[in-house]
PDB file of C-alpha atoms in Angstrom:
ATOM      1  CA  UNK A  23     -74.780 -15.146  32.528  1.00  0.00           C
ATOM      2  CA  UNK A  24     -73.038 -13.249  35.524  1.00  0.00           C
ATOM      3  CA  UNK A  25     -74.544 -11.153  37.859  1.00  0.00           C
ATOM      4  CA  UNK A  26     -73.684  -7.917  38.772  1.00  0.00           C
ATOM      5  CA  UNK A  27     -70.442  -7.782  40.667  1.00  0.00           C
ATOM      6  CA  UNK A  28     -69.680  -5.478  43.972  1.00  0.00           C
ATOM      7  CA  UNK A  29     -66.143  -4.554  45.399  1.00  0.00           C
ATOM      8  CA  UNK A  30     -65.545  -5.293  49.204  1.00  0.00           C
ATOM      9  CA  UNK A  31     -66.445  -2.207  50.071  1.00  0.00           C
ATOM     10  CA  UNK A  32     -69.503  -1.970  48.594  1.00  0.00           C
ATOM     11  CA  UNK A  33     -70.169  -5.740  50.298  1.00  0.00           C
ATOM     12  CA  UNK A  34     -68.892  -4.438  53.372  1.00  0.00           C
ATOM     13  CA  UNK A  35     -71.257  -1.266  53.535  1.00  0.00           C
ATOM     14  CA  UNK A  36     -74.231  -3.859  52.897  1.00  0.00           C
ATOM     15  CA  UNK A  37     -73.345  -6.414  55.337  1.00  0.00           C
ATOM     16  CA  UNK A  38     -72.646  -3.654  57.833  1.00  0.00           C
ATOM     17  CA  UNK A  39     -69.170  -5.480  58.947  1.00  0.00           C
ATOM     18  CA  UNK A  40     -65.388  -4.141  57.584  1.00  0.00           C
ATOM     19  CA  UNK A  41     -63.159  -5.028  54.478  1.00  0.00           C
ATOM     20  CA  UNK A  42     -60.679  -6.702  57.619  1.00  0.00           C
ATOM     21  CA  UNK A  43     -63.825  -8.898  58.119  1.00  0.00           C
ATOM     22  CA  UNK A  44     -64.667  -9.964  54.724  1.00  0.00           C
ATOM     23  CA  UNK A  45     -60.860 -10.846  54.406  1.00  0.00           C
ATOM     24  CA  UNK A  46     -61.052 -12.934  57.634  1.00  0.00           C
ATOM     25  CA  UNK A  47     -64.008 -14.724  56.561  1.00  0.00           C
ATOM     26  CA  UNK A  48     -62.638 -15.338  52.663  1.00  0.00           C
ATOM     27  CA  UNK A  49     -59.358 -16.853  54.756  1.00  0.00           C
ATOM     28  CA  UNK A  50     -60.667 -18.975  57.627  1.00  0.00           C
ATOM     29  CA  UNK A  51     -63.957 -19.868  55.472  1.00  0.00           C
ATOM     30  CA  UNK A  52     -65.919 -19.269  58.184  1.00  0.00           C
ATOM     31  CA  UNK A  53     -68.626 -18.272  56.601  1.00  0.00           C
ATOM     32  CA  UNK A  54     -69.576 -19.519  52.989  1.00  0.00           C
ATOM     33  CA  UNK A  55     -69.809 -16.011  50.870  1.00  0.00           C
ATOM     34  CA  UNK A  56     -68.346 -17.048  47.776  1.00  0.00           C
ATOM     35  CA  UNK A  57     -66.425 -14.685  45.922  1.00  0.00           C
ATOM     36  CA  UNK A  58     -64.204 -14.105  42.839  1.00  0.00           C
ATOM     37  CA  UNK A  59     -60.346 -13.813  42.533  1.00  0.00           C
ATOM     38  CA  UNK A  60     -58.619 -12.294  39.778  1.00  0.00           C
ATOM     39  CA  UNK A  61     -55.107 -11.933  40.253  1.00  0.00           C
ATOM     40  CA  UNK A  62     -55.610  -9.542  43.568  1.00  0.00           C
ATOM     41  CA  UNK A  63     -58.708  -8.454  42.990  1.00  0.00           C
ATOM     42  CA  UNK A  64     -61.708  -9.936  44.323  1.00  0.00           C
ATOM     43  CA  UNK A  65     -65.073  -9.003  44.021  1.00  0.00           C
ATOM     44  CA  UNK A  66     -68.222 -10.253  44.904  1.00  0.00           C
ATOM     45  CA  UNK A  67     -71.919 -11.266  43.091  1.00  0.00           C
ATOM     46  CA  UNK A  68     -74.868  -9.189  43.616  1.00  0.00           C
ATOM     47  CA  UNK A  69     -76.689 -12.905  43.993  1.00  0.00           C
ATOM     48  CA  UNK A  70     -74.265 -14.882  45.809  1.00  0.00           C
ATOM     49  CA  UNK A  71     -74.411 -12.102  48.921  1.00  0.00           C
ATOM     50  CA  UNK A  72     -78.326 -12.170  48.556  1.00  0.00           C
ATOM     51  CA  UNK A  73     -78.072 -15.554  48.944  1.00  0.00           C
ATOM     52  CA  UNK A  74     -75.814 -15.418  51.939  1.00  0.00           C
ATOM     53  CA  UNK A  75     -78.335 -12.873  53.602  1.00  0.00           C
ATOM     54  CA  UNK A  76     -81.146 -15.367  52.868  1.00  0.00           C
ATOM     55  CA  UNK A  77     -79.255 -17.791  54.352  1.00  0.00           C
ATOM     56  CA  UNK A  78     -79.126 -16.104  57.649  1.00  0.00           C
ATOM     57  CA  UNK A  79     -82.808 -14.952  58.155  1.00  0.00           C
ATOM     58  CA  UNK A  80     -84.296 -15.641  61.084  1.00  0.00           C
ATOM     59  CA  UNK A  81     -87.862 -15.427  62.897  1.00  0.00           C
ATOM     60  CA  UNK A  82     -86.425 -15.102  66.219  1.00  0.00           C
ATOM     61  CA  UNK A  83     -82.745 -16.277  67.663  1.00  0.00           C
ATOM     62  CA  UNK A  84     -83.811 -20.219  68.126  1.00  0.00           C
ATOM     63  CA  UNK A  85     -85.316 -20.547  64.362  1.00  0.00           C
ATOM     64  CA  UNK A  86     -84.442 -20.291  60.957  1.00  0.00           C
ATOM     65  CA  UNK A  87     -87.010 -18.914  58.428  1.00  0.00           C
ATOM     66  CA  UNK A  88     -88.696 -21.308  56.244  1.00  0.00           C
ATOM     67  CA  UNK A  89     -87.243 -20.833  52.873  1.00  0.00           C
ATOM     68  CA  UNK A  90     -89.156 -22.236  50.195  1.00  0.00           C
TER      69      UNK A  90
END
């Protein structure tokens, strides 16, 4: 079943960076948000950019959290 679905904006305004950025990263892959693209549009699941921010938890700057 598929999640909820947010527009870059609404990504960008959680992630705290701009619609420029989220383009850059879809583009150069440099970071692994996955998204979806429909003709132009592309939008984003509510899951897939929890699981990105998961991703990049950290205890301090040298460690990753232990996910489990």
């Amino acid at each position: 079943m598929m999640n909820k679905l947010l527009s870059p904006q609404e990504v960008s305004d959680l992630l705290g960076v701009t619609i420029g950025t989220l383009a850059v990263w879809r583009s150069t892959g440099r970071y692994s948000l996955k998204y979806i693209k429909v003709g132009r549009l592309i939008m984003y699941g509510i899951d897939d950019v929890e699981h990105f921010l998961l991703q990049r938890k950290h205890e301090h700057t040298s460690l990753p959290c232990n996910q489990q």
